[in-house]
mmCIF file of C-alpha atoms in Angstrom:
data_model
loop_
_atom_site.group_PDB
_atom_site.id
_atom_site.type_symbol
_atom_site.label_atom_id
_atom_site.label_comp_id
_atom_site.label_asym_id
_atom_site.label_seq_id
_atom_site.Cartn_x
_atom_site.Cartn_y
_atom_site.Cartn_z
ATOM 1 C CA MET A 1 76.293 92.865 97.249
ATOM 2 C CA LYS A 2 78.178 95.621 95.477
ATOM 3 C CA THR A 3 80.776 97.259 97.698
ATOM 4 C CA LEU A 4 83.799 99.511 97.584
ATOM 5 C CA PRO A 5 86.978 97.786 96.407
ATOM 6 C CA ASP A 6 89.956 97.715 98.704
ATOM 7 C CA TYR A 7 93.015 99.620 97.604
ATOM 8 C CA LEU A 8 95.715 97.348 98.976
ATOM 9 C CA ALA A 9 99.112 96.059 97.916
ATOM 10 C CA PRO A 10 102.170 94.471 99.506
ATOM 11 C CA ASP A 11 104.801 96.615 101.229
ATOM 12 C CA LEU A 12 102.529 99.438 102.421
ATOM 13 C CA ARG A 13 103.582 102.055 104.958
ATOM 14 C CA ILE A 14 100.000 102.742 106.043
ATOM 15 C CA ILE A 15 96.659 101.055 105.680
ATOM 16 C CA SER A 16 93.714 103.315 106.430
ATOM 17 C CA VAL A 17 90.767 101.421 107.915
ATOM 18 C CA GLY A 18 87.392 103.118 107.690
ATOM 19 C CA LEU A 19 84.199 101.941 109.344
ATOM 20 C CA ASN A 20 82.306 101.023 106.147
ATOM 21 C CA PRO A 21 81.687 102.521 102.725
ATOM 22 C CA SER A 22 78.872 104.895 101.937
ATOM 23 C CA PRO A 23 76.616 104.122 98.974
ATOM 24 C CA ASN A 24 78.110 107.191 97.253
ATOM 25 C CA SER A 25 81.653 105.840 97.663
ATOM 26 C CA VAL A 26 80.535 102.520 96.182
ATOM 27 C CA ARG A 27 79.011 104.340 93.174
ATOM 28 C CA CYS A 28 82.133 106.472 92.668
ATOM 29 C CA GLY A 29 84.609 103.655 93.330
ATOM 30 C CA TYR A 30 86.761 105.343 95.973
ATOM 31 C CA PRO A 31 86.564 106.075 99.721
ATOM 32 C CA TYR A 32 85.328 109.352 101.173
ATOM 33 C CA ALA A 33 83.594 110.269 97.915
ATOM 34 C CA THR A 34 80.802 112.277 99.540
ATOM 35 C CA PRO A 35 81.707 115.928 98.815
ATOM 36 C CA GLN A 36 80.947 117.011 102.393
ATOM 37 C CA ASN A 37 83.460 114.527 103.806
ATOM 38 C CA ARG A 38 86.602 116.345 104.899
ATOM 39 C CA PHE A 39 89.030 113.496 104.225
ATOM 40 C CA TRP A 40 90.486 114.610 100.894
ATOM 41 C CA ARG A 41 90.840 118.283 101.800
ATOM 42 C CA ALA A 42 92.465 117.367 105.131
ATOM 43 C CA LEU A 43 94.773 114.766 103.562
ATOM 44 C CA ASN A 44 95.994 117.275 100.986
ATOM 45 C CA ARG A 45 96.600 119.928 103.628
ATOM 46 C CA SER A 46 98.405 117.521 105.972
ATOM 47 C CA ARG A 47 102.024 116.397 106.077
ATOM 48 C CA LEU A 48 100.902 112.822 105.496
ATOM 49 C CA VAL A 49 101.283 113.077 101.709
ATOM 50 C CA SER A 50 103.930 114.604 99.466
ATOM 51 C CA ALA A 51 101.582 115.827 96.711
ATOM 52 C CA ASP A 52 97.972 116.878 96.170
ATOM 53 C CA TYR A 53 95.533 114.097 95.410
ATOM 54 C CA PRO A 54 92.228 115.176 93.857
ATOM 55 C CA PRO A 55 89.516 112.744 94.998
ATOM 56 C CA GLY A 56 89.066 109.818 92.633
ATOM 57 C CA VAL A 57 90.116 106.356 91.573
ATOM 58 C CA ASP A 58 93.316 107.704 89.985
ATOM 59 C CA ALA A 59 94.264 109.290 93.314
ATOM 60 C CA MET A 60 93.755 105.947 95.041
ATOM 61 C CA LYS A 61 96.154 104.281 92.627
ATOM 62 C CA ARG A 62 98.685 107.091 93.064
ATOM 63 C CA LEU A 63 98.399 106.891 96.873
ATOM 64 C CA LEU A 64 99.185 103.165 96.680
ATOM 65 C CA GLU A 65 102.193 103.667 94.434
ATOM 66 C CA ALA A 66 103.704 106.984 95.539
ATOM 67 C CA GLU A 67 102.762 107.132 99.222
ATOM 68 C CA LYS A 68 102.512 103.379 99.941
ATOM 69 C CA MET A 69 99.098 104.072 101.502
ATOM 70 C CA GLY A 70 96.270 101.558 101.214
ATOM 71 C CA PHE A 71 92.587 101.605 102.149
ATOM 72 C CA THR A 72 90.045 99.107 103.448
ATOM 73 C CA ASP A 73 87.092 99.039 105.854
ATOM 74 C CA VAL A 74 86.130 97.145 108.990
ATOM 75 C CA VAL A 75 82.776 96.309 107.357
ATOM 76 C CA LYS A 76 82.358 96.143 103.581
ATOM 77 C CA ARG A 77 78.531 96.415 103.596
ATOM 78 C CA PRO A 78 77.645 99.939 102.422
ATOM 79 C CA THR A 79 75.208 101.956 104.524
ATOM 80 C CA PRO A 80 74.108 105.603 104.558
ATOM 81 C CA GLY A 81 75.365 105.969 108.135
ATOM 82 C CA ALA A 82 77.160 104.166 110.953
ATOM 83 C CA GLY A 83 73.872 103.712 112.813
ATOM 84 C CA ASP A 84 72.726 101.305 110.100
ATOM 85 C CA LEU A 85 75.406 98.748 110.981
ATOM 86 C CA LYS A 86 74.556 95.733 113.116
ATOM 87 C CA ALA A 87 76.654 93.496 115.362
ATOM 88 C CA ALA A 88 76.309 90.755 112.719
ATOM 89 C CA ASP A 89 78.103 93.025 110.216
ATOM 90 C CA PHE A 90 81.083 93.358 112.539
ATOM 91 C CA ARG A 91 81.080 89.640 113.429
ATOM 92 C CA HIS A 92 81.229 88.783 109.725
ATOM 93 C CA TRP A 93 83.556 91.452 108.344
ATOM 94 C CA ALA A 94 86.067 92.310 111.115
ATOM 95 C CA PRO A 95 87.840 88.916 110.956
ATOM 96 C CA ILE A 96 88.103 89.333 107.177
ATOM 97 C CA ALA A 97 89.702 92.758 107.650
ATOM 98 C CA LEU A 98 92.121 91.270 110.191
ATOM 99 C CA ALA A 99 93.144 88.562 107.711
ATOM 100 C CA LYS A 100 93.884 91.250 105.097
ATOM 101 C CA LEU A 101 96.031 93.198 107.558
ATOM 102 C CA ARG A 102 97.918 90.064 108.618
ATOM 103 C CA ALA A 103 98.572 89.097 105.005
ATOM 104 C CA LEU A 104 99.891 92.543 104.049
ATOM 105 C CA ALA A 105 101.781 93.433 107.272
ATOM 106 C CA PRO A 106 101.795 97.241 106.866
ATOM 107 C CA ARG A 107 104.035 99.404 109.042
ATOM 108 C CA VAL A 108 101.052 101.317 110.518
ATOM 109 C CA VAL A 109 97.331 100.621 110.638
ATOM 110 C CA TRP A 110 95.371 103.890 110.698
ATOM 111 C CA PHE A 111 91.835 103.684 112.011
ATOM 112 C CA GLN A 112 89.491 106.474 110.961
ATOM 113 C CA GLY A 113 87.538 106.931 114.182
ATOM 114 C CA LYS A 114 87.212 105.245 117.544
ATOM 115 C CA VAL A 115 84.078 103.387 116.440
ATOM 116 C CA SER A 116 86.086 101.679 113.686
ATOM 117 C CA TYR A 117 88.917 100.725 116.011
ATOM 118 C CA ARG A 118 86.775 99.681 118.957
ATOM 119 C CA ASN A 119 84.511 97.435 116.850
ATOM 120 C CA PHE A 120 87.412 95.993 114.877
ATOM 121 C CA MET A 121 89.335 95.068 118.008
ATOM 122 C CA PHE A 122 86.312 93.544 119.717
ATOM 123 C CA TYR A 123 84.962 91.539 116.791
ATOM 124 C CA ALA A 124 88.303 90.562 115.227
ATOM 125 C CA GLN A 125 90.470 90.088 118.303
ATOM 126 C CA GLY A 126 88.133 89.928 121.317
ATOM 127 C CA VAL A 127 89.685 93.025 122.903
ATOM 128 C CA ARG A 128 87.451 95.486 124.782
ATOM 129 C CA PHE A 129 88.517 98.964 125.829
ATOM 130 C CA GLU A 130 87.278 100.730 128.938
ATOM 131 C CA SER A 131 88.564 103.982 127.515
ATOM 132 C CA LEU A 132 90.204 104.905 124.253
ATOM 133 C CA GLU A 133 92.311 107.933 123.388
ATOM 134 C CA TRP A 134 93.191 109.379 120.004
ATOM 135 C CA GLY A 135 96.621 108.760 118.549
ATOM 136 C CA ALA A 136 99.081 105.921 119.004
ATOM 137 C CA GLN A 137 97.694 102.786 120.630
ATOM 138 C CA ALA A 138 99.543 100.381 122.910
ATOM 139 C CA GLN A 139 97.822 97.381 121.292
ATOM 140 C CA LEU A 140 99.359 96.225 118.004
ATOM 141 C CA CYS A 141 97.123 95.109 115.150
ATOM 142 C CA ALA A 142 98.348 92.164 113.091
ATOM 143 C CA GLY A 143 101.858 93.051 114.268
ATOM 144 C CA ALA A 144 101.573 96.656 113.072
ATOM 145 C CA ALA A 145 101.573 99.865 115.063
ATOM 146 C CA VAL A 146 98.136 101.466 115.375
ATOM 147 C CA PHE A 147 97.076 105.107 115.193
ATOM 148 C CA VAL A 148 93.502 106.367 115.590
ATOM 149 C CA THR A 149 92.297 109.727 114.266
ATOM 150 C CA PRO A 150 88.871 111.356 114.367
ATOM 151 C CA ASN A 151 86.599 110.295 111.544
ATOM 152 C CA PRO A 152 86.632 113.020 108.848
ATOM 153 C CA SER A 153 82.908 112.706 108.146
ATOM 154 C CA ALA A 154 81.002 115.982 108.221
ATOM 155 C CA ALA A 155 78.644 114.213 110.653
ATOM 156 C CA ASN A 156 81.518 114.254 113.175
ATOM 157 C CA ALA A 157 80.988 117.902 114.086
ATOM 158 C CA ALA A 158 82.897 117.534 117.374
ATOM 159 C CA TYR A 159 86.114 117.931 115.379
ATOM 160 C CA SER A 160 86.840 120.828 113.065
ATOM 161 C CA PHE A 161 88.583 120.584 109.722
ATOM 162 C CA ASP A 162 91.740 121.970 111.371
ATOM 163 C CA ASP A 163 91.493 119.281 114.081
ATOM 164 C CA ILE A 164 91.358 116.587 111.398
ATOM 165 C CA VAL A 165 94.443 118.064 109.682
ATOM 166 C CA ARG A 166 96.331 118.235 113.002
ATOM 167 C CA TRP A 167 95.602 114.565 113.692
ATOM 168 C CA MET A 168 96.795 113.617 110.210
ATOM 169 C CA ASP A 169 99.978 115.619 110.848
ATOM 170 C CA ARG A 170 100.480 113.684 114.100
ATOM 171 C CA LEU A 171 99.967 110.469 112.166
ATOM 172 C CA ALA A 172 102.641 111.573 109.671
ATOM 173 C CA LEU A 173 105.126 112.073 112.520
ATOM 174 C CA PHE A 174 104.160 108.705 114.007
ATOM 175 C CA VAL A 175 104.661 106.917 110.679
ATOM 176 C CA ALA A 176 108.063 108.585 110.220
ATOM 177 C CA ALA A 177 109.122 107.451 113.705
ATOM 178 C CA GLU A 178 107.898 103.899 113.001
ATOM 179 C CA GLU A 179 109.913 103.816 109.780
ATOM 180 C CA VAL A 180 113.125 104.527 111.655
ATOM 181 C CA GLY A 181 112.177 102.156 114.454
ATOM 182 C CA GLN A 182 111.406 104.685 117.169
ATOM 183 C CA ARG A 183 108.167 103.967 118.959
ATOM 184 C CA ASP A 184 106.390 106.685 120.942
#
């Protein structure tokens, strides 16, 4: 199966965890490659990064080096939409994602969407949530602080572009606080 490569390295500040790659992202070789996805525009408008990153493989390499930001997915099997994933996908892939996070020990694990976080926690760690809020989570992930933002997909119409940017700005503040050892 051809899938999207991870963009990971030791000593990362943040690892972004998406649900799974789209076929378009696999073809292009980088996450959030579908032009309608709001990720790149929101990232570049947010306080989370110190420079503009035009979507592409070069940007992924620069994000790793300059921003210490890595990327992986809960499930590595590409699908056109989240509805195409099955429980077996999460049972197989979530423990693999957990092993990657444990090995790299980032400062913050950033989940793109509640579906990503909820399924990761259940299938990788056996944790179920009755309710789940956006933002900082009480539960650590592989020893790292956790922050959940709305998924930037255009299919997530419940959140505007400005909402996505605001959540990324909140994440930037959270990461800064984690770096100086102040937990919210």
